[in-house]
PDB file of C-alpha atoms in Angstrom:
ATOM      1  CA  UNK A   1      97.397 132.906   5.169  1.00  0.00           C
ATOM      2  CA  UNK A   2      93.714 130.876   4.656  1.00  0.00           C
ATOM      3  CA  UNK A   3      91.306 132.538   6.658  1.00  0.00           C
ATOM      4  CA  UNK A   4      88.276 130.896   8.452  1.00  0.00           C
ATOM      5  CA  UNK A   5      85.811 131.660   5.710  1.00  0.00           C
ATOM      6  CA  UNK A   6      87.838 129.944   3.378  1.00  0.00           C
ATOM      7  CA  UNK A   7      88.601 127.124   5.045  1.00  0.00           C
ATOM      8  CA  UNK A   8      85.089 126.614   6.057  1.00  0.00           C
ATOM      9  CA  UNK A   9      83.772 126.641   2.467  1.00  0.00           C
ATOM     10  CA  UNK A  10      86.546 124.051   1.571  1.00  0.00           C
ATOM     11  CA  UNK A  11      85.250 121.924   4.719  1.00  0.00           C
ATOM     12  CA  UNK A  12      81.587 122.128   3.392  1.00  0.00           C
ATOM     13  CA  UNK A  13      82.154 121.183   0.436  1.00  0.00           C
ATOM     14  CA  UNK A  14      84.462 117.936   1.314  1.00  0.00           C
ATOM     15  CA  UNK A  15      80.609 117.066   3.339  1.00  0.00           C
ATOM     16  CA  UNK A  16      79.167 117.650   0.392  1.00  0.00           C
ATOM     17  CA  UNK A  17      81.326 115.199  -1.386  1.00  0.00           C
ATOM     18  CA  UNK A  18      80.706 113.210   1.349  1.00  0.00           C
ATOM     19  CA  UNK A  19      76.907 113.321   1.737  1.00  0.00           C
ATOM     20  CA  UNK A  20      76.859 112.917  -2.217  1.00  0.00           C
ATOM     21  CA  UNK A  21      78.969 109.860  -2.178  1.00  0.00           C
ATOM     22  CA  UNK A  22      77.082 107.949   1.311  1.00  0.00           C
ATOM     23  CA  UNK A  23      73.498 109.127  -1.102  1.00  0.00           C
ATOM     24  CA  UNK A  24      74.662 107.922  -3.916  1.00  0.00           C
ATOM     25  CA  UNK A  25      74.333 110.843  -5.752  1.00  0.00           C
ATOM     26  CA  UNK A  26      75.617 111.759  -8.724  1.00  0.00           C
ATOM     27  CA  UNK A  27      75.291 115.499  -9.903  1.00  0.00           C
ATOM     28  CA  UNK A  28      75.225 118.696  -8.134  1.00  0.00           C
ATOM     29  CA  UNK A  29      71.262 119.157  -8.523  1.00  0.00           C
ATOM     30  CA  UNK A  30      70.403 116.122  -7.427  1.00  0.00           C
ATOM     31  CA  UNK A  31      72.466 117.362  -4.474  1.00  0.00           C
ATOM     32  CA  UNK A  32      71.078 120.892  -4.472  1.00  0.00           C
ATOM     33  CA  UNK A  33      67.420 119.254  -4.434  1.00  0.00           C
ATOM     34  CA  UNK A  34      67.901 116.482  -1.893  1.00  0.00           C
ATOM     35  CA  UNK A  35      70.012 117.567   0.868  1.00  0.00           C
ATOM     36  CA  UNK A  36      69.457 118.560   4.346  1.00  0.00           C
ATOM     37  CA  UNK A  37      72.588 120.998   4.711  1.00  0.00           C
ATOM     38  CA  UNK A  38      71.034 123.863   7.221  1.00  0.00           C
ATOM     39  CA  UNK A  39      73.034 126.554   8.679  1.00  0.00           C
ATOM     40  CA  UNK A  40      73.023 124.578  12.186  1.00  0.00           C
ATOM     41  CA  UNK A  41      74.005 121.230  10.712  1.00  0.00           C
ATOM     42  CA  UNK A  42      76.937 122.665   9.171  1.00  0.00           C
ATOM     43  CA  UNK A  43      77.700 124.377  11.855  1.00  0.00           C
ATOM     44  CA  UNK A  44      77.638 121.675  13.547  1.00  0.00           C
ATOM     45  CA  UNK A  45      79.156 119.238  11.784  1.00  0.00           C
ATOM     46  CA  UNK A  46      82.190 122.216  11.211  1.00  0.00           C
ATOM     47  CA  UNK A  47      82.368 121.822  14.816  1.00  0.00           C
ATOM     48  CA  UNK A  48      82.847 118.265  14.775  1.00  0.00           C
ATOM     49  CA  UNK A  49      85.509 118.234  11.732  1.00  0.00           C
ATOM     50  CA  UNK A  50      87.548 120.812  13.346  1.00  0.00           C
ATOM     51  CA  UNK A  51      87.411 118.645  17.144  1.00  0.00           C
ATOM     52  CA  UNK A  52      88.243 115.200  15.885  1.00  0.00           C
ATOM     53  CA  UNK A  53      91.509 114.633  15.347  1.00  0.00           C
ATOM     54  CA  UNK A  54      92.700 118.399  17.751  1.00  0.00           C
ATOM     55  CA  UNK A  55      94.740 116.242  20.278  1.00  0.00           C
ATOM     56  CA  UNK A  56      97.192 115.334  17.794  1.00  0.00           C
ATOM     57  CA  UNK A  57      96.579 117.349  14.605  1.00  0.00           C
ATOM     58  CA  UNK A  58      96.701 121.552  15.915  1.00  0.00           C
ATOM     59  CA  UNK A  59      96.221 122.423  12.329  1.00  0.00           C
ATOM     60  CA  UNK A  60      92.295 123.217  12.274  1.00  0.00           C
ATOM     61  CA  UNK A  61      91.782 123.459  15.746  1.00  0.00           C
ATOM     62  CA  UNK A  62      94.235 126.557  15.668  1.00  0.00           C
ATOM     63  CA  UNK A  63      92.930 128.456  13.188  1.00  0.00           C
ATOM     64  CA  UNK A  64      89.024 128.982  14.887  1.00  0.00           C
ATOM     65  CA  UNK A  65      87.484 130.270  18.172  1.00  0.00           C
ATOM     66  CA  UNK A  66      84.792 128.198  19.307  1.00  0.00           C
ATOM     67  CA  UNK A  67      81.827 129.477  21.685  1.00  0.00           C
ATOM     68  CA  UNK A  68      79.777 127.666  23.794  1.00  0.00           C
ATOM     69  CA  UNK A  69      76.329 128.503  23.152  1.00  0.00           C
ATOM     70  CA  UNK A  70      72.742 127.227  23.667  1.00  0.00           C
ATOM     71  CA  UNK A  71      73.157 124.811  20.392  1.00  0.00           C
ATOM     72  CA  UNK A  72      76.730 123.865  21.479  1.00  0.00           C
ATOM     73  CA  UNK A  73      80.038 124.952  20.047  1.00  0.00           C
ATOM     74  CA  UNK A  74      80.147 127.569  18.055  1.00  0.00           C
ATOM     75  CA  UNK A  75      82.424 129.286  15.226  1.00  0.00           C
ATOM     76  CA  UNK A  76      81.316 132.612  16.181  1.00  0.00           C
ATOM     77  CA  UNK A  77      83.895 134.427  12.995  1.00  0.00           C
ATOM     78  CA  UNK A  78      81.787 131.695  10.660  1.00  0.00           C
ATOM     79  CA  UNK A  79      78.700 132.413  12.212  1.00  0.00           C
ATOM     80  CA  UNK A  80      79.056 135.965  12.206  1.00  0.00           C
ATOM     81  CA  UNK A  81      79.251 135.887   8.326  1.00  0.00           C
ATOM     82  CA  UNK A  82      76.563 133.871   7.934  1.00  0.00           C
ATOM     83  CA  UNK A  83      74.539 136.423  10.045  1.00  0.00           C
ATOM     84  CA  UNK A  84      75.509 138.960   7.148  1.00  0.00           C
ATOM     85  CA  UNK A  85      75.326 136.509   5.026  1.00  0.00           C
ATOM     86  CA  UNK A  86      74.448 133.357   3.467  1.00  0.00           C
ATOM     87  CA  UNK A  87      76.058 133.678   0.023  1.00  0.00           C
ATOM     88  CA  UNK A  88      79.523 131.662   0.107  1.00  0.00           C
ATOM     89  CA  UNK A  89      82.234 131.505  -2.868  1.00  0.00           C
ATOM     90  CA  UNK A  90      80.050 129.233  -4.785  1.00  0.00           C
ATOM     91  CA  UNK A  91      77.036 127.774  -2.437  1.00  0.00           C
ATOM     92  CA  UNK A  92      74.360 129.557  -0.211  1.00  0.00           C
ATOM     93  CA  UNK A  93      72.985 128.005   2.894  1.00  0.00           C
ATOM     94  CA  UNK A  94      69.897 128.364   4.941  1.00  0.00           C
ATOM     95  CA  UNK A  95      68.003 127.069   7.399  1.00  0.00           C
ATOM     96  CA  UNK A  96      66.780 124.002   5.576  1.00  0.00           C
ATOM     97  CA  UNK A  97      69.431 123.366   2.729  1.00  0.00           C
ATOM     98  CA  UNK A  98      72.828 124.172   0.847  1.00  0.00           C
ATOM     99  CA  UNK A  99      72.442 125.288  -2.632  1.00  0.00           C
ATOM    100  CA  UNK A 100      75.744 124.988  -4.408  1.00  0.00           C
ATOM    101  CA  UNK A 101      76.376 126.847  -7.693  1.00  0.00           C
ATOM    102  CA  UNK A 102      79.900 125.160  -8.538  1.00  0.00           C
ATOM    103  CA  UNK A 103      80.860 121.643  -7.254  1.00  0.00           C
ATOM    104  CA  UNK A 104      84.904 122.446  -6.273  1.00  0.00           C
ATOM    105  CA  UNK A 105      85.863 125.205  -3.967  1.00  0.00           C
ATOM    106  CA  UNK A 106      86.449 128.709  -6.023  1.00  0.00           C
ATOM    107  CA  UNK A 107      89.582 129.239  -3.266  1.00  0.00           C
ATOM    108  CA  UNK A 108      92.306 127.394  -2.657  1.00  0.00           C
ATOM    109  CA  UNK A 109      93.628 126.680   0.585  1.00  0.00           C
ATOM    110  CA  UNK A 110      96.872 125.357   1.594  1.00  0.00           C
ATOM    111  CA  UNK A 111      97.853 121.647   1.191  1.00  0.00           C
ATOM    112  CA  UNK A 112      98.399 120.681   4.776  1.00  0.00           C
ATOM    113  CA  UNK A 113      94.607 122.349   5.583  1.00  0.00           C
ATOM    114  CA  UNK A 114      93.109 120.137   2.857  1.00  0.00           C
ATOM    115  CA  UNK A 115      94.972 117.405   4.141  1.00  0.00           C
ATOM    116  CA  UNK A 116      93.883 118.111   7.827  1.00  0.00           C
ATOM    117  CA  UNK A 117      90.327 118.089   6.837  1.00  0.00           C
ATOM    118  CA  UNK A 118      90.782 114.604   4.569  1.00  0.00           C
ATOM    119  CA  UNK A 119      91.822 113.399   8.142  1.00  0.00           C
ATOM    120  CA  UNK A 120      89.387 114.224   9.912  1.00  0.00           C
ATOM    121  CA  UNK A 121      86.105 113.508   7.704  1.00  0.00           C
ATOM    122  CA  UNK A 122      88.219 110.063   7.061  1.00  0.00           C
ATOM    123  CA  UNK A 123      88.109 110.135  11.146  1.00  0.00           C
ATOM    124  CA  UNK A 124      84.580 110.553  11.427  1.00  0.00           C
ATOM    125  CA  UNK A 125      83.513 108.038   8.658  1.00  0.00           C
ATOM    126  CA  UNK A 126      85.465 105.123  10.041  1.00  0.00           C
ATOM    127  CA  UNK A 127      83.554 105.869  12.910  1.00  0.00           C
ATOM    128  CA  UNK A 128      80.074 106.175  11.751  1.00  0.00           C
ATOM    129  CA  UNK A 129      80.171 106.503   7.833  1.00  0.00           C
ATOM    130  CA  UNK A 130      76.613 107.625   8.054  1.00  0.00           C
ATOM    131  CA  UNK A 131      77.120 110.296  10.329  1.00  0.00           C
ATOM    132  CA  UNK A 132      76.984 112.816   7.424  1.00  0.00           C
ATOM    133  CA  UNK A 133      72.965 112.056   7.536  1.00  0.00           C
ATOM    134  CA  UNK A 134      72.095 112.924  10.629  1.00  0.00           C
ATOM    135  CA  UNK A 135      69.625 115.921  11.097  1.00  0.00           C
ATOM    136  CA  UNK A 136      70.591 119.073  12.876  1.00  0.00           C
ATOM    137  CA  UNK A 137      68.901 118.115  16.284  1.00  0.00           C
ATOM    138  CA  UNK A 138      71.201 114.828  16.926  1.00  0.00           C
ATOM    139  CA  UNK A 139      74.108 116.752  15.686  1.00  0.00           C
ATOM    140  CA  UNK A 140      73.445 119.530  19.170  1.00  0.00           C
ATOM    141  CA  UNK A 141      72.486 116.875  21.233  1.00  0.00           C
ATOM    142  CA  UNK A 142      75.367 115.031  20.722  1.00  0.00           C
ATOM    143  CA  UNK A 143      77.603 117.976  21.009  1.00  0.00           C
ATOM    144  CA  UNK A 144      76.043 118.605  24.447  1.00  0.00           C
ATOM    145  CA  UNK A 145      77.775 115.335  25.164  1.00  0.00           C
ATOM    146  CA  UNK A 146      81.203 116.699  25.161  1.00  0.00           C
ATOM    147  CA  UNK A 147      82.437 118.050  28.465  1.00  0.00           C
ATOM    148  CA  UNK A 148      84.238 121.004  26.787  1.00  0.00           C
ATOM    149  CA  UNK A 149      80.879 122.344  25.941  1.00  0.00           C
ATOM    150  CA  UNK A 150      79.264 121.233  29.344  1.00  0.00           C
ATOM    151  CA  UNK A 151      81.394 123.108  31.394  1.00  0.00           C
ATOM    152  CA  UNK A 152      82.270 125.990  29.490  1.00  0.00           C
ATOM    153  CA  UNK A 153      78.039 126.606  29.079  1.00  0.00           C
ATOM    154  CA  UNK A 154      77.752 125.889  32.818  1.00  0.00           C
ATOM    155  CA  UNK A 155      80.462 128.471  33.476  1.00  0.00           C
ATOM    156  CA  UNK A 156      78.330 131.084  30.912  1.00  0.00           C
ATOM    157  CA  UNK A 157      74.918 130.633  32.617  1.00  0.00           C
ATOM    158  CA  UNK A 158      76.466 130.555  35.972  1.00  0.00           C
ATOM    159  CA  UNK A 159      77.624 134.253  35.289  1.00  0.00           C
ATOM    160  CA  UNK A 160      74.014 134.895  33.731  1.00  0.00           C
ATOM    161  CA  UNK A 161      75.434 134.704  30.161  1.00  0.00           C
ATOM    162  CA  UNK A 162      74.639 132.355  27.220  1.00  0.00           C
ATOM    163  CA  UNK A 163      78.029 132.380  25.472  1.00  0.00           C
ATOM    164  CA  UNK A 164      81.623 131.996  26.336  1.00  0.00           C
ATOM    165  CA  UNK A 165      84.841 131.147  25.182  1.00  0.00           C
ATOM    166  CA  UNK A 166      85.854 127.335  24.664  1.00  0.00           C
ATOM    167  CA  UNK A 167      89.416 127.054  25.478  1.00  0.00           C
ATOM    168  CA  UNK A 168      91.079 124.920  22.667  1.00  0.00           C
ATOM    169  CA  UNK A 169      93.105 122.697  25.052  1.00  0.00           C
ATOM    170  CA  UNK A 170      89.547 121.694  26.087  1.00  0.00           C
ATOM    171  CA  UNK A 171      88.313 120.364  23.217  1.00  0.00           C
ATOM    172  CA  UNK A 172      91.922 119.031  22.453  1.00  0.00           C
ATOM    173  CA  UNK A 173      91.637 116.467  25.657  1.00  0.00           C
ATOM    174  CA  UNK A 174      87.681 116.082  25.010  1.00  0.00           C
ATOM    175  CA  UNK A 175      86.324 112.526  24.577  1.00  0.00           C
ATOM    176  CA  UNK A 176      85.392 112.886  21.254  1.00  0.00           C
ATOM    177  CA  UNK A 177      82.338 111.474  21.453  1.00  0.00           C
ATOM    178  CA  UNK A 178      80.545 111.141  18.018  1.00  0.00           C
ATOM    179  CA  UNK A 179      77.710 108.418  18.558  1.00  0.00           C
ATOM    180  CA  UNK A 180      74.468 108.820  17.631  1.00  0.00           C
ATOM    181  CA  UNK A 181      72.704 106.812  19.446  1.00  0.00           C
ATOM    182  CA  UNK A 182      74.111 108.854  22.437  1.00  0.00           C
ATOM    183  CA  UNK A 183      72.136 111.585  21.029  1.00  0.00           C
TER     184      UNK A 183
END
């Protein structure tokens, strides 16, 4: 069985194929030097991969537990590690940039997984193929948007708390909203 660390690492590094590719970059330091992959923008954008395509594709949206928090939904397993800490398989994040030692996953997760997350990035890009670019701060404000985080947040700070559970079915019948300029 993949577990969430695992498939998050594969997920980060299909964005950083993906951020390489809409940069035109073409080798891993010129990644390593020039991107803005923080700890919130990948969580983030994890968030977003894992939404996308959840009404008719259970296969990511299964295996994690999102939160709603103050920055919007959040992984609290992957966050939790990163809280230990930031060392991955083969990349380190922090809060201004990934540094990636290898450019392919060191783990292999099952086929339908890394087929599930092909889907979904391919999702995202045919709706905005620059979204990979945005910074960190349109990326929470435009997870604010969705009502699955709006009520389940509402529902926290009505009980005087800042983080609660986001049911999945939720963010399955969400609007998936992933405009920018909504942001």
């Amino acid at each position: 069985m993949d577990n969430k660390i695992e498939i998050f690492e594969t997920i980060v590094h299909k964005l950083k194929d993906w951020f390489m590719q809409q940069n035109k970059m073409n080798s891993i330091e010129d990644f390593n030097n020039n991107n803005d992959f923080s700890i919130l923008k990948l969580i983030k954008l994890h968030f977003f991969v894992t939404a996308i395509n959840s009404n008719e594709d259970n296969t990511l949206i299964n295996r994690f537990d999102f939160f709603a928090m103050p920055y919007g939904p959040v992984e609290t397993d992957i966050y939790s590690q990163i809280k230990i800490s930031c060392e991955f398989s083969n990349f380190s994040i922090d809060n201004f940039k990934a540094n990636f030692t290898e450019n392919i996953p060191s783990k292999t997760i099952s086929p339908d997984l890394i087929t599930s997350i092909d889907a979904s990035i391919k999702s995202i890009k045919e709706i905005d193929s620059s979204f990979i670019n945005a910074d960190a701060g349109s990326l929470v404000e435009l997870t604010h948007k969705w009502n699955s985080w709006k009520t389940i947040y509402e529902e926290a700070r009505n009980n005087g708390i800042y983080s609660k559970p986001i049911p999945r079915e939720l963010i399955k019948k969400d609007n998936k909203i992933l405009n920018l300029e909504l942001a």
